[in-house]
């Protein structure tokens, strides 16, 4: 893990990743992307049940791709970087555990695209989201043109990308980019960890199956999505996790869900 630019801290089942380039407004360079990729590749074996991603300092979550790094790229290098960024964000989206973006400030360009590839965002009052690429003669290249229209609808997405206008924390909540109202900056990480802890208390395979159903069903027909949901739901009912969950309810106690590997072996 490239700890200097992406700080990783494990607290129980929750991994907190902090983009740590405050002098560059936490801009995404290749090393940060590598750190995110490392964190995702470790999820399957590390026992991590939720990830929180945030930015260091009070000004920025992430100000986007590192423009100083971009300025030196030729077309082939740009193609490689684009593929790298899209691949890392897609792997984050499909890592099997919830990824909570704790948006502590500016989330611009690739920074906003990182937020969009997370499961959901918790925003502080300082959060401000934007896609300024068109003003640079670029376009959002880490998924923004695809995820933002799916998140807020094509008209709002087009307005954001074509004007570069930023979305305030309150508007992000109103648009559904953040499920909860903005929180005080000093409460942001606590709020993100509270949400992560609530999810970690649920059945890990059920959480993974819900994320999979949503991801694979996103662009499917309703019929296909319902069939996918049914197959995942049957798998959940056949597993040790649901046996424990239902038994705990009937015995009026908190469930003690088996670790995912144990559950998988029991199935
Ligand atoms: C010829 C180019 C070809 C390029 C081909 C590349 C193709 C491959 C693309 C791959 C990526 C595609 C997907 C993502 C795209 C993007 O994210 S594009 C970038 C989008 N982000 C921005 O446009 C934000 C840029 N920054 C700003 O607008 C401002 O800096 C700010 C964040 C609003 C802060 O303003 P202010 O408070 O006035 O501080 P500044 O003086 O501007 O900045 C302070 C220092 O921080 C550095 N910095 C800020 N943002 C970045 C950044 N994104 N990359 C690198 N560095 C950044 C800034 O340079 C200052 O540094 P110093 O001058 O050294 O102090």
PDB file of C-alpha atoms and ligand atoms in Angstrom, residues 21-25 27-28 59-60 62-74 77-79 81-82 106 108-111 113 130-133 136 138-143 166, ligand 1:
ATOM      1  CA  UNK A  21      -1.934  14.820  -0.776  1.00  0.00           C
ATOM      2  CA  UNK A  22      -3.219  17.963   0.949  1.00  0.00           C
ATOM      3  CA  UNK A  23      -0.846  20.297  -0.911  1.00  0.00           C
ATOM      4  CA  UNK A  24      -2.386  19.187  -4.175  1.00  0.00           C
ATOM      5  CA  UNK A  25      -5.963  19.165  -2.848  1.00  0.00           C
ATOM      6  CA  UNK A  27      -5.406  15.106  -6.451  1.00  0.00           C
ATOM      7  CA  UNK A  28      -5.468  11.605  -7.846  1.00  0.00           C
ATOM      8  CA  UNK A  59     -10.479  21.642   1.891  1.00  0.00           C
ATOM      9  CA  UNK A  60     -10.733  18.719  -0.449  1.00  0.00           C
ATOM     10  CA  UNK A  62     -10.151  15.004  -4.015  1.00  0.00           C
ATOM     11  CA  UNK A  63      -9.611  17.707  -6.650  1.00  0.00           C
ATOM     12  CA  UNK A  64      -9.531  15.190  -9.471  1.00  0.00           C
ATOM     13  CA  UNK A  65      -6.816  13.736 -11.611  1.00  0.00           C
ATOM     14  CA  UNK A  66      -3.390  15.244 -11.036  1.00  0.00           C
ATOM     15  CA  UNK A  67      -3.170  17.850 -13.792  1.00  0.00           C
ATOM     16  CA  UNK A  68       0.582  18.137 -13.400  1.00  0.00           C
ATOM     17  CA  UNK A  69       0.820  14.409 -14.103  1.00  0.00           C
ATOM     18  CA  UNK A  70      -1.623  14.682 -17.002  1.00  0.00           C
ATOM     19  CA  UNK A  71       0.250  17.544 -18.659  1.00  0.00           C
ATOM     20  CA  UNK A  72       3.188  15.292 -19.481  1.00  0.00           C
ATOM     21  CA  UNK A  73       1.179  12.422 -20.965  1.00  0.00           C
ATOM     22  CA  UNK A  74       1.166  11.407 -24.591  1.00  0.00           C
ATOM     23  CA  UNK A  77      -0.039   7.109 -21.782  1.00  0.00           C
ATOM     24  CA  UNK A  78      -3.382   8.900 -21.479  1.00  0.00           C
ATOM     25  CA  UNK A  79      -5.151   5.817 -22.815  1.00  0.00           C
ATOM     26  CA  UNK A  81      -4.234   6.070 -17.396  1.00  0.00           C
ATOM     27  CA  UNK A  82      -7.877   6.272 -18.427  1.00  0.00           C
ATOM     28  CA  UNK A 106     -14.139  19.633  -2.858  1.00  0.00           C
ATOM     29  CA  UNK A 108     -13.922  17.630  -8.503  1.00  0.00           C
ATOM     30  CA  UNK A 109     -13.426  15.697 -11.720  1.00  0.00           C
ATOM     31  CA  UNK A 110     -12.004  12.289 -10.913  1.00  0.00           C
ATOM     32  CA  UNK A 111     -12.719  13.050  -7.251  1.00  0.00           C
ATOM     33  CA  UNK A 113     -16.151  10.242 -10.189  1.00  0.00           C
ATOM     34  CA  UNK A 130     -18.242  19.173  -9.740  1.00  0.00           C
ATOM     35  CA  UNK A 131     -17.037  17.980 -13.107  1.00  0.00           C
ATOM     36  CA  UNK A 132     -14.938  20.854 -14.544  1.00  0.00           C
ATOM     37  CA  UNK A 133     -13.298  18.786 -17.290  1.00  0.00           C
ATOM     38  CA  UNK A 136      -9.992  21.958 -19.524  1.00  0.00           C
ATOM     39  CA  UNK A 138     -11.182  17.136 -21.365  1.00  0.00           C
ATOM     40  CA  UNK A 139     -14.182  15.018 -20.498  1.00  0.00           C
ATOM     41  CA  UNK A 140     -14.881  13.050 -17.316  1.00  0.00           C
ATOM     42  CA  UNK A 141     -12.900   9.889 -18.039  1.00  0.00           C
ATOM     43  CA  UNK A 142     -13.307   7.840 -14.862  1.00  0.00           C
ATOM     44  CA  UNK A 143     -16.996   7.052 -15.369  1.00  0.00           C
ATOM     45  CA  UNK A 166     -20.700  22.584  -8.689  1.00  0.00           C
TER      46      UNK A 166
HETATM   47  C1  LIG B   1      -2.082  18.344 -22.380  1.00  0.00           C
HETATM   48  C2  LIG B   1      -3.002  17.611 -21.415  1.00  0.00           C
HETATM   49  C3  LIG B   1      -3.431  16.259 -21.943  1.00  0.00           C
HETATM   50  C4  LIG B   1      -4.107  15.484 -20.879  1.00  0.00           C
HETATM   51  C5  LIG B   1      -4.576  14.143 -21.358  1.00  0.00           C
HETATM   52  C6  LIG B   1      -4.985  13.371 -20.166  1.00  0.00           C
HETATM   53  C7  LIG B   1      -5.968  12.306 -20.535  1.00  0.00           C
HETATM   54  C8  LIG B   1      -6.115  11.294 -19.406  1.00  0.00           C
HETATM   55  C9  LIG B   1      -7.161  11.764 -18.417  1.00  0.00           C
HETATM   56  C10 LIG B   1      -7.239  10.863 -17.200  1.00  0.00           C
HETATM   57  C11 LIG B   1      -8.227  11.418 -16.168  1.00  0.00           C
HETATM   58  C12 LIG B   1      -9.633  11.491 -16.674  1.00  0.00           C
HETATM   59  C13 LIG B   1     -10.636  11.608 -15.576  1.00  0.00           C
HETATM   60  C14 LIG B   1     -10.417  12.742 -14.601  1.00  0.00           C
HETATM   61  C15 LIG B   1     -10.193  14.031 -15.035  1.00  0.00           C
HETATM   62  C16 LIG B   1      -9.952  15.104 -14.029  1.00  0.00           C
HETATM   63  O1  LIG B   1     -10.162  14.947 -12.831  1.00  0.00           O
HETATM   64  S1  LIG B   1      -9.382  16.568 -14.687  1.00  0.00           S
HETATM   65  C17 LIG B   1      -9.109  17.576 -13.228  1.00  0.00           C
HETATM   66  C18 LIG B   1     -10.393  18.062 -12.619  1.00  0.00           C
HETATM   67  N1  LIG B   1     -10.116  18.906 -11.472  1.00  0.00           N
HETATM   68  C19 LIG B   1      -9.943  20.243 -11.578  1.00  0.00           C
HETATM   69  O2  LIG B   1     -10.054  20.804 -12.639  1.00  0.00           O
HETATM   70  C20 LIG B   1      -9.619  21.000 -10.313  1.00  0.00           C
HETATM   71  C21 LIG B   1      -8.337  21.792 -10.509  1.00  0.00           C
HETATM   72  N2  LIG B   1      -8.026  22.587  -9.315  1.00  0.00           N
HETATM   73  C22 LIG B   1      -8.706  23.743  -9.045  1.00  0.00           C
HETATM   74  O3  LIG B   1      -9.674  24.101  -9.668  1.00  0.00           O
HETATM   75  C23 LIG B   1      -8.194  24.520  -7.874  1.00  0.00           C
HETATM   76  O4  LIG B   1      -6.841  24.168  -7.649  1.00  0.00           O
HETATM   77  C24 LIG B   1      -8.986  24.261  -6.577  1.00  0.00           C
HETATM   78  C25 LIG B   1      -8.997  22.801  -6.234  1.00  0.00           C
HETATM   79  C26 LIG B   1     -10.408  24.796  -6.753  1.00  0.00           C
HETATM   80  C27 LIG B   1      -8.274  25.016  -5.440  1.00  0.00           C
HETATM   81  O5  LIG B   1      -8.093  26.361  -5.852  1.00  0.00           O
HETATM   82  P1  LIG B   1      -7.196  27.316  -4.954  1.00  0.00           P
HETATM   83  O6  LIG B   1      -7.667  27.293  -3.553  1.00  0.00           O
HETATM   84  O7  LIG B   1      -7.117  28.605  -5.688  1.00  0.00           O
HETATM   85  O8  LIG B   1      -5.754  26.630  -4.946  1.00  0.00           O
HETATM   86  P2  LIG B   1      -4.745  26.502  -6.181  1.00  0.00           P
HETATM   87  O9  LIG B   1      -3.690  27.527  -6.037  1.00  0.00           O
HETATM   88  O10 LIG B   1      -5.491  26.414  -7.472  1.00  0.00           O
HETATM   89  O11 LIG B   1      -4.140  25.044  -5.915  1.00  0.00           O
HETATM   90  C28 LIG B   1      -3.286  24.833  -4.788  1.00  0.00           C
HETATM   91  C29 LIG B   1      -2.292  23.803  -5.209  1.00  0.00           C
HETATM   92  O12 LIG B   1      -3.009  22.566  -5.477  1.00  0.00           O
HETATM   93  C30 LIG B   1      -2.697  22.141  -6.780  1.00  0.00           C
HETATM   94  N3  LIG B   1      -3.818  21.431  -7.372  1.00  0.00           N
HETATM   95  C31 LIG B   1      -5.127  21.704  -7.242  1.00  0.00           C
HETATM   96  N4  LIG B   1      -5.863  20.857  -7.982  1.00  0.00           N
HETATM   97  C32 LIG B   1      -4.990  20.015  -8.597  1.00  0.00           C
HETATM   98  C33 LIG B   1      -5.135  18.913  -9.498  1.00  0.00           C
HETATM   99  N5  LIG B   1      -6.315  18.464  -9.888  1.00  0.00           N
HETATM  100  N6  LIG B   1      -3.998  18.328  -9.955  1.00  0.00           N
HETATM  101  C34 LIG B   1      -2.789  18.743  -9.530  1.00  0.00           C
HETATM  102  N7  LIG B   1      -2.571  19.779  -8.663  1.00  0.00           N
HETATM  103  C35 LIG B   1      -3.678  20.396  -8.217  1.00  0.00           C
HETATM  104  C36 LIG B   1      -2.387  23.404  -7.536  1.00  0.00           C
HETATM  105  O13 LIG B   1      -1.662  23.111  -8.710  1.00  0.00           O
HETATM  106  C37 LIG B   1      -1.594  24.168  -6.509  1.00  0.00           C
HETATM  107  O14 LIG B   1      -0.306  23.606  -6.469  1.00  0.00           O
HETATM  108  P3  LIG B   1       0.969  24.569  -6.337  1.00  0.00           P
HETATM  109  O15 LIG B   1       0.866  25.552  -7.481  1.00  0.00           O
HETATM  110  O16 LIG B   1       2.147  23.654  -6.441  1.00  0.00           O
HETATM  111  O17 LIG B   1       0.825  25.230  -4.992  1.00  0.00           O
END
